[in-house]
N, CA and C of each residue as an Amber inpcrd file, in Angstrom:
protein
   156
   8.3910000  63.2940000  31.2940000   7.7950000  62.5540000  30.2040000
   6.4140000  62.0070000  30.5940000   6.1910000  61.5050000  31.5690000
   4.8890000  61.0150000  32.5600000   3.5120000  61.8370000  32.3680000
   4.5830000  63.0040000  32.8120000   3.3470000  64.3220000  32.6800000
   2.7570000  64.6420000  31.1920000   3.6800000  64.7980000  30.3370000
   3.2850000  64.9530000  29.1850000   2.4490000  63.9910000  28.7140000
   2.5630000  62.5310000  28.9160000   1.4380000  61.6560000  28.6110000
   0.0090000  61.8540000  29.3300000   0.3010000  62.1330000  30.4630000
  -1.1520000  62.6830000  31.1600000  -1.8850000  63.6550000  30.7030000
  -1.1270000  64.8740000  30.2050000  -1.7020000  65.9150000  30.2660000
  -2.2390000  65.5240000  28.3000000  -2.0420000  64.7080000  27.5180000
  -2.0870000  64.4360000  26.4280000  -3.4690000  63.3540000  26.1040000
  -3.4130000  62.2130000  27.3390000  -4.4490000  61.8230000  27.5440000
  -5.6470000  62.3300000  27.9820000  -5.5750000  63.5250000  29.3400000
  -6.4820000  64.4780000  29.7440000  -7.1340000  65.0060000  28.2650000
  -6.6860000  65.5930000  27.7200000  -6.4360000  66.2920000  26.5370000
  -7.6320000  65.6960000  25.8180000  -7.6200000  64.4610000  25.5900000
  -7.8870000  63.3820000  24.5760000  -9.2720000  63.1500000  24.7270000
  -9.3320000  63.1040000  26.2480000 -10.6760000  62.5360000  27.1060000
 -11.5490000  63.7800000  26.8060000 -11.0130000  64.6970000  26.9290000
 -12.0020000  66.1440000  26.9160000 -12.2810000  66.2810000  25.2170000
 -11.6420000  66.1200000  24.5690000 -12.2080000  66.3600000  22.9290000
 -13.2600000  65.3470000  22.9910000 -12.8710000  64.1060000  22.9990000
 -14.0060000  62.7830000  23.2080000 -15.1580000  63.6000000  23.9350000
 -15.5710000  64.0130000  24.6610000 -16.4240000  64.0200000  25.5260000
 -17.0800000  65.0970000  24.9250000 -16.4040000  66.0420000  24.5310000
 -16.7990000  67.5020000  24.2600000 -17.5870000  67.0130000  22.6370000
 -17.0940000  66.2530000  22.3080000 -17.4820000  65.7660000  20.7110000
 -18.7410000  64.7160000  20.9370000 -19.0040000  63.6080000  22.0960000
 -20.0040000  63.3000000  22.1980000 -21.3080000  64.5490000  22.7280000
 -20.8620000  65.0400000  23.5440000 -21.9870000  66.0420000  23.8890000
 -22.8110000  67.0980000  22.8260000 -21.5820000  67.0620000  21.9790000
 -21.8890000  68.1310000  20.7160000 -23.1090000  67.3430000  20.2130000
 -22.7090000  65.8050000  20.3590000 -23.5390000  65.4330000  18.9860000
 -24.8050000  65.2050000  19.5900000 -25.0530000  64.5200000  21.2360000
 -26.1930000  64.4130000  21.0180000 -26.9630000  65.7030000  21.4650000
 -26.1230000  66.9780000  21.4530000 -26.9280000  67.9800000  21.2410000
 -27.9030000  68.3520000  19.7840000 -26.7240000  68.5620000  18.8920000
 -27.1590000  68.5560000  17.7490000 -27.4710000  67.3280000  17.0750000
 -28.5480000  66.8120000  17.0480000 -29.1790000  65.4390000  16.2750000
 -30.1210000  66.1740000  15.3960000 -30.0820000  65.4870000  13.7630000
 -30.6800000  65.9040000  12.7090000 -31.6320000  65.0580000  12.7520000
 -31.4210000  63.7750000  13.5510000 -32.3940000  62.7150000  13.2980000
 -32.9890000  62.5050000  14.6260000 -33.9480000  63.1800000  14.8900000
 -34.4860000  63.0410000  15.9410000 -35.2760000  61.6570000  16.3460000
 -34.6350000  60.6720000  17.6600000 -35.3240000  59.4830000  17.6080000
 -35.3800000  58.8430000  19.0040000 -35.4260000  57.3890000  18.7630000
 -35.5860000  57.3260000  20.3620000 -34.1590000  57.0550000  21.1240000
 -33.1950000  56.9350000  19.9180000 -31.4410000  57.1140000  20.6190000
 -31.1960000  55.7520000  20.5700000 -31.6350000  54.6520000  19.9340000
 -30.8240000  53.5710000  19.1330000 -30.2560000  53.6690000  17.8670000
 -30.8230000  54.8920000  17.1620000 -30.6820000  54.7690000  15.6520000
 -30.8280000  54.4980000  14.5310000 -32.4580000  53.5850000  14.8900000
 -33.1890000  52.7440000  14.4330000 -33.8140000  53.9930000  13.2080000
 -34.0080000  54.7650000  13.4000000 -35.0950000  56.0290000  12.8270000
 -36.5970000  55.6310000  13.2730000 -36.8780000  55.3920000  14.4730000
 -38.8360000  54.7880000  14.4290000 -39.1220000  55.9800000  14.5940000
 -38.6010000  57.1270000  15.0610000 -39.3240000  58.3850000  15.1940000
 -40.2290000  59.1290000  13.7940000 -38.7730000  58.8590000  13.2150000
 -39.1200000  59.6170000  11.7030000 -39.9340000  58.6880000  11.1220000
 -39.9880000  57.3950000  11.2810000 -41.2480000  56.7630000  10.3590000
 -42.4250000  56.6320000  11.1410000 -42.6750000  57.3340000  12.2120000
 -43.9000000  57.4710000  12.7140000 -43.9050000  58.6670000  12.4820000
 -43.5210000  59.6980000  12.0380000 -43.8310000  60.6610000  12.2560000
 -44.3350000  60.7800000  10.5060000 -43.8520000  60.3870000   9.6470000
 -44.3580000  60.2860000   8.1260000 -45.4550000  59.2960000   7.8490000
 -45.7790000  58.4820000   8.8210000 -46.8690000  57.4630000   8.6790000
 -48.3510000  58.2490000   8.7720000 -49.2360000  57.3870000   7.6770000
 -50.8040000  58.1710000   7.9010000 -51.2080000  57.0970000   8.8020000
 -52.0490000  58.3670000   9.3010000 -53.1850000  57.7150000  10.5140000
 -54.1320000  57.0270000   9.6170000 -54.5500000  55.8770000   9.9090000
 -55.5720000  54.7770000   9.5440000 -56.9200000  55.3400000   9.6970000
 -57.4320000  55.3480000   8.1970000 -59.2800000  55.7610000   8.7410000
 -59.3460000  56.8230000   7.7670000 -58.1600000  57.7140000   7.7370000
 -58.6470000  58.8170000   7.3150000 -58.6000000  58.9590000   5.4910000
 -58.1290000  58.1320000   5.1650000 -58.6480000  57.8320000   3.2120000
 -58.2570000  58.9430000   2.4430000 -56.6850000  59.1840000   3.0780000
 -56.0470000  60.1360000   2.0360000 -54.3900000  59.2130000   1.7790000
């Protein structure tokens, strides 16, 4: 019975892990990794000066 909890927890740890790695592989929101989005609103911001 011991084993079966181990090998269930093992189990558990590896989806977790395998599911964080996925994600910060694939990020739609590319940023600086708080989640804040400052990337994307610097990246849509106009540069000052230029009068468009």
């Amino acid at each position: 019975m011991q084993e079966v909890i181990i090998i269930v927890l093992f189990a558990l740890a590896a989806v977790y892990l395998g599911w964080r790695a996925f994600r910060s592989v694939n990020r739609a929101d590319a940023g600086c990794g708080k989640g804040c989005g400052c990337a994307a609103d610097k990246a849509s911001a106009k540069p000052i000066g230029t009068g468009h």
